[in-house]
mmCIF file of C-alpha atoms and ligand atoms in Angstrom:
data_model
loop_
_atom_site.group_PDB
_atom_site.id
_atom_site.type_symbol
_atom_site.label_atom_id
_atom_site.label_comp_id
_atom_site.label_asym_id
_atom_site.label_seq_id
_atom_site.Cartn_x
_atom_site.Cartn_y
_atom_site.Cartn_z
ATOM 1 C CA UNK A 1 24.182 12.821 48.128
ATOM 2 C CA UNK A 2 23.264 9.578 46.439
ATOM 3 C CA UNK A 3 25.246 6.526 47.575
ATOM 4 C CA UNK A 4 23.410 3.877 45.657
ATOM 5 C CA UNK A 5 20.828 3.516 42.899
ATOM 6 C CA UNK A 6 19.118 0.457 41.444
ATOM 7 C CA UNK A 7 17.257 0.808 38.152
ATOM 8 C CA UNK A 8 15.057 -2.055 36.981
ATOM 9 C CA UNK A 9 17.205 -4.662 38.683
ATOM 10 C CA UNK A 10 16.210 -8.239 37.934
ATOM 11 C CA UNK A 11 17.772 -11.417 39.208
ATOM 12 C CA UNK A 12 17.275 -14.957 37.990
ATOM 13 C CA UNK A 13 18.836 -18.097 39.370
ATOM 14 C CA UNK A 14 19.779 -21.114 37.254
ATOM 15 C CA UNK A 15 19.899 -19.026 34.076
ATOM 16 C CA UNK A 16 19.666 -21.173 30.930
ATOM 17 C CA UNK A 17 18.565 -24.263 32.816
ATOM 18 C CA UNK A 18 15.065 -25.807 32.854
ATOM 19 C CA UNK A 19 14.628 -24.598 36.449
ATOM 20 C CA UNK A 20 15.504 -20.947 35.667
ATOM 21 C CA UNK A 21 13.539 -18.685 38.023
ATOM 22 C CA UNK A 22 13.391 -14.897 38.269
ATOM 23 C CA UNK A 23 13.267 -13.864 41.952
ATOM 24 C CA UNK A 24 13.694 -10.058 41.617
ATOM 25 C CA UNK A 25 11.368 -8.502 39.051
ATOM 26 C CA UNK A 26 12.598 -4.963 38.437
ATOM 27 C CA UNK A 27 13.747 -3.196 41.583
ATOM 28 C CA UNK A 28 14.104 0.609 41.629
ATOM 29 C CA UNK A 29 15.711 2.010 44.747
ATOM 30 C CA UNK A 30 17.938 4.886 45.823
ATOM 31 C CA UNK A 31 19.801 5.385 49.055
ATOM 32 C CA UNK A 32 21.164 8.743 50.194
ATOM 33 C CA UNK A 33 24.125 9.352 52.471
ATOM 34 C CA UNK A 34 23.119 9.119 56.113
ATOM 35 C CA UNK A 35 19.883 7.197 55.574
ATOM 36 C CA UNK A 36 19.002 4.433 58.022
ATOM 37 C CA UNK A 37 16.624 2.081 56.236
ATOM 38 C CA UNK A 38 14.855 -1.124 57.278
ATOM 39 C CA UNK A 39 14.373 -3.858 54.670
ATOM 40 C CA UNK A 40 11.434 -6.063 55.610
ATOM 41 C CA UNK A 41 9.368 -8.762 53.929
ATOM 42 C CA UNK A 42 8.409 -12.402 54.264
ATOM 43 C CA UNK A 43 10.923 -15.209 54.068
ATOM 44 C CA UNK A 44 11.694 -16.060 50.434
ATOM 45 C CA UNK A 45 10.615 -12.632 49.132
ATOM 46 C CA UNK A 46 14.114 -11.804 47.864
ATOM 47 C CA UNK A 47 15.715 -9.705 50.629
ATOM 48 C CA UNK A 48 18.988 -11.646 50.781
ATOM 49 C CA UNK A 49 19.240 -11.720 46.998
ATOM 50 C CA UNK A 50 18.766 -7.953 46.940
ATOM 51 C CA UNK A 51 21.338 -7.458 49.698
ATOM 52 C CA UNK A 52 23.884 -9.606 47.834
ATOM 53 C CA UNK A 53 23.411 -7.466 44.709
ATOM 54 C CA UNK A 54 23.643 -4.187 46.615
ATOM 55 C CA UNK A 55 26.741 -5.532 48.407
ATOM 56 C CA UNK A 56 28.423 -6.326 45.061
ATOM 57 C CA UNK A 57 28.601 -9.993 46.047
ATOM 58 C CA UNK A 58 26.359 -11.013 43.156
ATOM 59 C CA UNK A 59 25.432 -9.354 39.860
ATOM 60 C CA UNK A 60 21.962 -8.489 38.544
ATOM 61 C CA UNK A 61 20.694 -10.478 35.574
ATOM 62 C CA UNK A 62 19.346 -7.211 34.109
ATOM 63 C CA UNK A 63 19.101 -3.559 35.091
ATOM 64 C CA UNK A 64 21.595 -1.082 36.502
ATOM 65 C CA UNK A 65 23.353 -0.731 39.833
ATOM 66 C CA UNK A 66 25.140 2.576 40.379
ATOM 67 C CA UNK A 67 27.464 3.323 43.290
ATOM 68 C CA UNK A 68 28.083 7.046 43.748
ATOM 69 C CA UNK A 69 26.523 7.507 40.309
ATOM 70 C CA UNK A 70 28.913 5.081 38.602
ATOM 71 C CA UNK A 71 27.518 2.099 36.675
ATOM 72 C CA UNK A 72 28.939 -1.192 37.949
ATOM 73 C CA UNK A 73 27.819 -3.678 35.286
ATOM 74 C CA UNK A 74 30.963 -3.409 33.179
ATOM 75 C CA UNK A 75 33.364 -3.568 36.110
ATOM 76 C CA UNK A 76 35.525 -6.678 36.433
ATOM 77 C CA UNK A 77 35.238 -8.895 39.511
ATOM 78 C CA UNK A 78 38.511 -7.407 40.795
ATOM 79 C CA UNK A 79 37.170 -3.858 40.402
ATOM 80 C CA UNK A 80 33.963 -4.804 42.199
ATOM 81 C CA UNK A 81 35.964 -6.356 45.048
ATOM 82 C CA UNK A 82 38.022 -3.198 45.452
ATOM 83 C CA UNK A 83 34.932 -0.980 45.320
ATOM 84 C CA UNK A 84 33.182 -3.217 47.856
ATOM 85 C CA UNK A 85 36.106 -3.056 50.299
ATOM 86 C CA UNK A 86 36.142 0.732 50.192
ATOM 87 C CA UNK A 87 32.431 1.383 50.207
ATOM 88 C CA UNK A 88 30.466 -1.337 51.958
ATOM 89 C CA UNK A 89 30.588 -2.998 55.354
ATOM 90 C CA UNK A 90 28.731 -6.188 56.281
ATOM 91 C CA UNK A 91 27.163 -7.498 59.463
ATOM 92 C CA UNK A 92 25.451 -10.879 59.410
ATOM 93 C CA UNK A 93 23.060 -12.642 61.749
ATOM 94 C CA UNK A 94 25.745 -15.169 62.600
ATOM 95 C CA UNK A 95 28.573 -12.745 63.148
ATOM 96 C CA UNK A 96 31.149 -14.903 61.315
ATOM 97 C CA UNK A 97 34.007 -13.942 63.564
ATOM 98 C CA UNK A 98 37.096 -16.116 63.514
ATOM 99 C CA UNK A 99 36.691 -17.830 66.872
ATOM 100 C CA UNK A 100 40.400 -18.601 67.388
ATOM 101 C CA UNK A 101 41.270 -14.898 66.898
ATOM 102 C CA UNK A 102 41.004 -12.247 69.591
ATOM 103 C CA UNK A 103 38.442 -9.448 69.339
ATOM 104 C CA UNK A 104 41.243 -7.105 68.262
ATOM 105 C CA UNK A 105 42.515 -9.480 65.564
ATOM 106 C CA UNK A 106 39.012 -9.881 64.161
ATOM 107 C CA UNK A 107 38.618 -6.112 63.792
ATOM 108 C CA UNK A 108 42.064 -5.884 62.170
ATOM 109 C CA UNK A 109 41.144 -8.305 59.349
ATOM 110 C CA UNK A 110 39.686 -5.793 56.827
ATOM 111 C CA UNK A 111 42.492 -3.334 57.544
ATOM 112 C CA UNK A 112 45.146 -5.981 56.878
ATOM 113 C CA UNK A 113 43.275 -7.277 53.815
ATOM 114 C CA UNK A 114 43.103 -3.791 52.272
ATOM 115 C CA UNK A 115 46.905 -3.694 51.778
ATOM 116 C CA UNK A 116 46.867 0.099 51.313
ATOM 117 C CA UNK A 117 46.006 0.873 54.931
ATOM 118 C CA UNK A 118 49.242 1.934 56.717
ATOM 119 C CA UNK A 119 50.306 -1.140 58.693
ATOM 120 C CA UNK A 120 51.597 0.798 61.700
ATOM 121 C CA UNK A 121 48.133 2.349 62.167
ATOM 122 C CA UNK A 122 46.164 -0.893 61.970
ATOM 123 C CA UNK A 123 46.281 -1.887 65.622
ATOM 124 C CA UNK A 124 45.499 1.620 66.898
ATOM 125 C CA UNK A 125 42.517 1.927 64.587
ATOM 126 C CA UNK A 126 41.204 -1.506 65.577
ATOM 127 C CA UNK A 127 41.543 -0.565 69.269
ATOM 128 C CA UNK A 128 39.682 2.712 68.673
ATOM 129 C CA UNK A 129 36.861 0.826 66.961
ATOM 130 C CA UNK A 130 36.613 -1.674 69.833
ATOM 131 C CA UNK A 131 36.399 1.319 72.167
ATOM 132 C CA UNK A 132 33.530 2.749 70.118
ATOM 133 C CA UNK A 133 31.536 -0.456 70.561
ATOM 134 C CA UNK A 134 32.327 -0.553 74.282
ATOM 135 C CA UNK A 135 34.726 -3.481 74.192
ATOM 136 C CA UNK A 136 38.128 -1.861 74.799
ATOM 137 C CA UNK A 137 38.644 -4.117 77.818
ATOM 138 C CA UNK A 138 38.042 -7.247 75.719
ATOM 139 C CA UNK A 139 40.602 -6.564 72.980
ATOM 140 C CA UNK A 140 42.664 -9.638 73.864
ATOM 141 C CA UNK A 141 39.767 -11.978 74.572
ATOM 142 C CA UNK A 142 39.264 -14.809 72.126
ATOM 143 C CA UNK A 143 36.074 -14.284 70.135
ATOM 144 C CA UNK A 144 34.817 -17.670 71.252
ATOM 145 C CA UNK A 145 34.898 -16.549 74.909
ATOM 146 C CA UNK A 146 32.655 -13.504 74.343
ATOM 147 C CA UNK A 147 28.870 -13.476 74.756
ATOM 148 C CA UNK A 148 26.645 -13.410 71.669
ATOM 149 C CA UNK A 149 25.967 -9.689 72.090
ATOM 150 C CA UNK A 150 29.663 -8.921 72.543
ATOM 151 C CA UNK A 151 30.557 -10.965 69.475
ATOM 152 C CA UNK A 152 28.013 -9.066 67.421
ATOM 153 C CA UNK A 153 29.506 -5.769 68.656
ATOM 154 C CA UNK A 154 32.935 -6.982 67.487
ATOM 155 C CA UNK A 155 31.326 -7.739 64.104
ATOM 156 C CA UNK A 156 29.934 -4.188 64.034
ATOM 157 C CA UNK A 157 33.391 -2.762 64.809
ATOM 158 C CA UNK A 158 34.870 -4.900 62.044
ATOM 159 C CA UNK A 159 32.229 -3.733 59.548
ATOM 160 C CA UNK A 160 33.204 -0.111 60.238
ATOM 161 C CA UNK A 161 36.959 -0.616 59.923
ATOM 162 C CA UNK A 162 37.266 0.800 56.405
ATOM 163 C CA UNK A 163 34.855 3.674 57.149
ATOM 164 C CA UNK A 164 32.268 2.388 54.680
ATOM 165 C CA UNK A 165 29.630 4.692 53.198
ATOM 166 C CA UNK A 166 27.055 1.947 53.616
ATOM 167 C CA UNK A 167 26.664 -0.947 56.030
ATOM 168 C CA UNK A 168 24.469 -3.887 55.025
ATOM 169 C CA UNK A 169 23.180 -5.707 58.061
ATOM 170 C CA UNK A 170 21.285 -8.972 57.522
ATOM 171 C CA UNK A 171 19.286 -9.629 60.695
ATOM 172 C CA UNK A 172 22.151 -8.455 62.917
ATOM 173 C CA UNK A 173 20.023 -8.867 66.030
ATOM 174 C CA UNK A 174 18.253 -12.050 64.920
ATOM 175 C CA UNK A 175 19.810 -14.411 67.422
ATOM 176 C CA UNK A 176 20.249 -11.998 70.342
ATOM 177 C CA UNK A 177 18.128 -11.531 73.453
ATOM 178 C CA UNK A 178 16.050 -8.328 73.596
ATOM 179 C CA UNK A 179 18.543 -6.326 75.648
ATOM 180 C CA UNK A 180 21.549 -7.269 73.467
ATOM 181 C CA UNK A 181 19.489 -6.635 70.311
ATOM 182 C CA UNK A 182 18.559 -3.140 71.533
ATOM 183 C CA UNK A 183 22.212 -2.448 72.425
ATOM 184 C CA UNK A 184 23.474 -3.502 68.986
ATOM 185 C CA UNK A 185 20.738 -1.470 67.285
ATOM 186 C CA UNK A 186 21.609 1.590 69.391
ATOM 187 C CA UNK A 187 25.227 1.181 68.341
ATOM 188 C CA UNK A 188 24.307 1.178 64.653
ATOM 189 C CA UNK A 189 22.087 4.223 65.161
ATOM 190 C CA UNK A 190 24.869 6.093 66.954
ATOM 191 C CA UNK A 191 27.387 5.283 64.215
ATOM 192 C CA UNK A 192 24.815 6.553 61.691
ATOM 193 C CA UNK A 193 24.341 9.788 63.611
ATOM 194 C CA UNK A 194 27.997 10.474 64.400
ATOM 195 C CA UNK A 195 29.640 9.514 61.100
ATOM 196 C CA UNK A 196 26.768 9.754 58.618
ATOM 197 C CA UNK A 197 27.213 6.110 57.655
ATOM 198 C CA UNK A 198 24.164 4.784 55.777
ATOM 199 C CA UNK A 199 22.565 1.532 56.919
ATOM 200 C CA UNK A 200 20.338 -0.989 55.210
ATOM 201 C CA UNK A 201 19.044 -3.336 57.860
ATOM 202 C CA UNK A 202 17.160 -6.552 57.147
ATOM 203 C CA UNK A 203 14.989 -7.290 60.149
ATOM 204 C CA UNK A 204 11.904 -9.175 61.216
ATOM 205 C CA UNK A 205 11.825 -7.124 64.413
ATOM 206 C CA UNK A 206 9.036 -4.569 63.869
ATOM 207 C CA UNK A 207 9.984 -2.747 67.061
ATOM 208 C CA UNK A 208 13.412 -2.007 65.511
ATOM 209 C CA UNK A 209 12.052 -1.394 61.992
ATOM 210 C CA UNK A 210 9.770 1.294 63.386
ATOM 211 C CA UNK A 211 12.828 3.162 64.689
ATOM 212 C CA UNK A 212 14.415 3.392 61.216
ATOM 213 C CA UNK A 213 14.084 6.490 58.986
ATOM 214 C CA UNK A 214 12.343 4.536 56.238
ATOM 215 C CA UNK A 215 11.051 1.041 55.618
ATOM 216 C CA UNK A 216 11.302 -0.799 52.313
ATOM 217 C CA UNK A 217 9.100 -3.851 52.006
ATOM 218 C CA UNK A 218 9.907 -6.620 49.548
ATOM 219 C CA UNK A 219 7.036 -8.850 48.479
ATOM 220 C CA UNK A 220 7.496 -11.613 45.891
ATOM 221 C CA UNK A 221 10.581 -9.978 44.378
ATOM 222 C CA UNK A 222 9.072 -6.489 44.109
ATOM 223 C CA UNK A 223 9.149 -3.436 46.328
ATOM 224 C CA UNK A 224 5.729 -2.875 47.835
ATOM 225 C CA UNK A 225 4.318 0.600 47.088
HETATM 226 P P1 ADP B 1 14.679 -13.776 51.646
HETATM 227 O O1 ADP B 1 16.044 -13.290 52.001
HETATM 228 O O2 ADP B 1 13.665 -12.709 51.604
HETATM 229 O O3 ADP B 1 14.257 -14.945 52.491
HETATM 230 P P2 ADP B 1 15.955 -14.896 49.286
HETATM 231 O O4 ADP B 1 16.591 -13.791 48.528
HETATM 232 O O5 ADP B 1 16.843 -15.739 50.146
HETATM 233 O O6 ADP B 1 14.737 -14.323 50.141
HETATM 234 O O7 ADP B 1 15.208 -15.871 48.285
HETATM 235 C C1 ADP B 1 14.333 -15.421 47.253
HETATM 236 C C2 ADP B 1 13.975 -16.592 46.350
HETATM 237 O O8 ADP B 1 15.128 -16.985 45.625
HETATM 238 C C3 ADP B 1 13.490 -17.805 47.108
HETATM 239 O O9 ADP B 1 12.488 -18.422 46.342
HETATM 240 C C4 ADP B 1 14.726 -18.697 47.155
HETATM 241 O O10 ADP B 1 14.355 -20.044 47.218
HETATM 242 C C5 ADP B 1 15.409 -18.359 45.858
HETATM 243 N N1 ADP B 1 16.877 -18.503 45.921
HETATM 244 C C6 ADP B 1 17.708 -17.866 46.783
HETATM 245 N N2 ADP B 1 18.985 -18.183 46.535
HETATM 246 C C7 ADP B 1 18.970 -19.061 45.495
HETATM 247 C C8 ADP B 1 19.978 -19.776 44.777
HETATM 248 N N3 ADP B 1 21.277 -19.627 45.064
HETATM 249 N N4 ADP B 1 19.575 -20.573 43.775
HETATM 250 C C9 ADP B 1 18.279 -20.702 43.470
HETATM 251 N N5 ADP B 1 17.282 -20.067 44.096
HETATM 252 C C10 ADP B 1 17.617 -19.257 45.102
HETATM 253 P P1 ADP B 2 40.504 11.938 62.083
HETATM 254 O O1 ADP B 2 39.142 12.519 61.914
HETATM 255 O O2 ADP B 2 41.318 12.532 63.174
HETATM 256 O O3 ADP B 2 41.242 11.764 60.780
HETATM 257 P P2 ADP B 2 39.353 9.374 62.046
HETATM 258 O O4 ADP B 2 38.758 9.786 60.763
HETATM 259 O O5 ADP B 2 40.122 8.088 62.096
HETATM 260 O O6 ADP B 2 40.299 10.477 62.633
HETATM 261 O O7 ADP B 2 38.167 9.324 63.107
HETATM 262 C C1 ADP B 2 38.338 9.586 64.481
HETATM 263 C C2 ADP B 2 37.690 8.483 65.287
HETATM 264 O O8 ADP B 2 36.411 8.168 64.754
HETATM 265 C C3 ADP B 2 38.487 7.223 65.294
HETATM 266 O O9 ADP B 2 38.342 6.635 66.561
HETATM 267 C C4 ADP B 2 37.834 6.381 64.241
HETATM 268 O O10 ADP B 2 37.956 5.033 64.610
HETATM 269 C C5 ADP B 2 36.413 6.840 64.297
HETATM 270 N N1 ADP B 2 35.766 6.856 62.983
HETATM 271 C C6 ADP B 2 35.896 7.747 61.993
HETATM 272 N N2 ADP B 2 35.116 7.496 60.953
HETATM 273 C C7 ADP B 2 34.455 6.386 61.278
HETATM 274 C C8 ADP B 2 33.462 5.616 60.633
HETATM 275 N N3 ADP B 2 32.941 5.897 59.426
HETATM 276 N N4 ADP B 2 33.006 4.552 61.260
HETATM 277 C C9 ADP B 2 33.488 4.236 62.458
HETATM 278 N N5 ADP B 2 34.377 4.926 63.151
HETATM 279 C C10 ADP B 2 34.865 5.980 62.569
#
């Protein structure tokens, strides 16, 4: 089952200005349900740009992006936001937790923001997710008091709150020590195995990339053959 397809996707920045530059030069890519894929490539090659487009945070300048076979180019920003909330989870290198919130409150954010998720089930679901990432005992700890690895596990729990089909993870282990990085990676792998969630993982860690199902390499705005 196809989750995502890119057809000839191009992206330029500063369109119409003297400094207009194309940074993605025609990307073709498909992702199936349950795939666990590493996205690698040198700094500046276009990985973050590609991730922003796949995550419906930015639009291609040309080409098609289909989610579950449906073209997205004519969708309004509001439609894209709704589709993103239902389909895609995000984990970033700097976890972007709200430090004055507890672990539990951080995981509750997407469930509260969705507005359609039954409010009386929000806390129970957030607690279950914290349990899945091994942090049930830290539900009431302020995010700021958790270790880097624990904070990233809270971010993983939060990314899974809406049961996304696809999680985009931009160097999720980039600022963790080896042990914490392996733990977070194992968590993503387990989620992939148990729920069939697809992952696209930007990483410079070749040890982790080699444990993915497939590696996509971006070089100068193109996918290397
Ligand atoms: P990577 O994630 O692989 O490091 P990026 O997608 O961040 O690559 O960047 C690809 C190219 O696009 C780089 O040359 C970068 O300078 C340029 N770029 C990224 N974001 C912008 C932006 N908002 N405006 C202009 N150029 C950008
Ligand atoms: P049920 O299958 O009984 O309807 P759920 O679908 O909520 O219940 O899943 C049962 C457990 O698995 C819950 O703890 C839930 O948090 C977790 N879970 C289900 N789907 C996902 C998912 N895609 N990602 C993360 N956790 C999930």
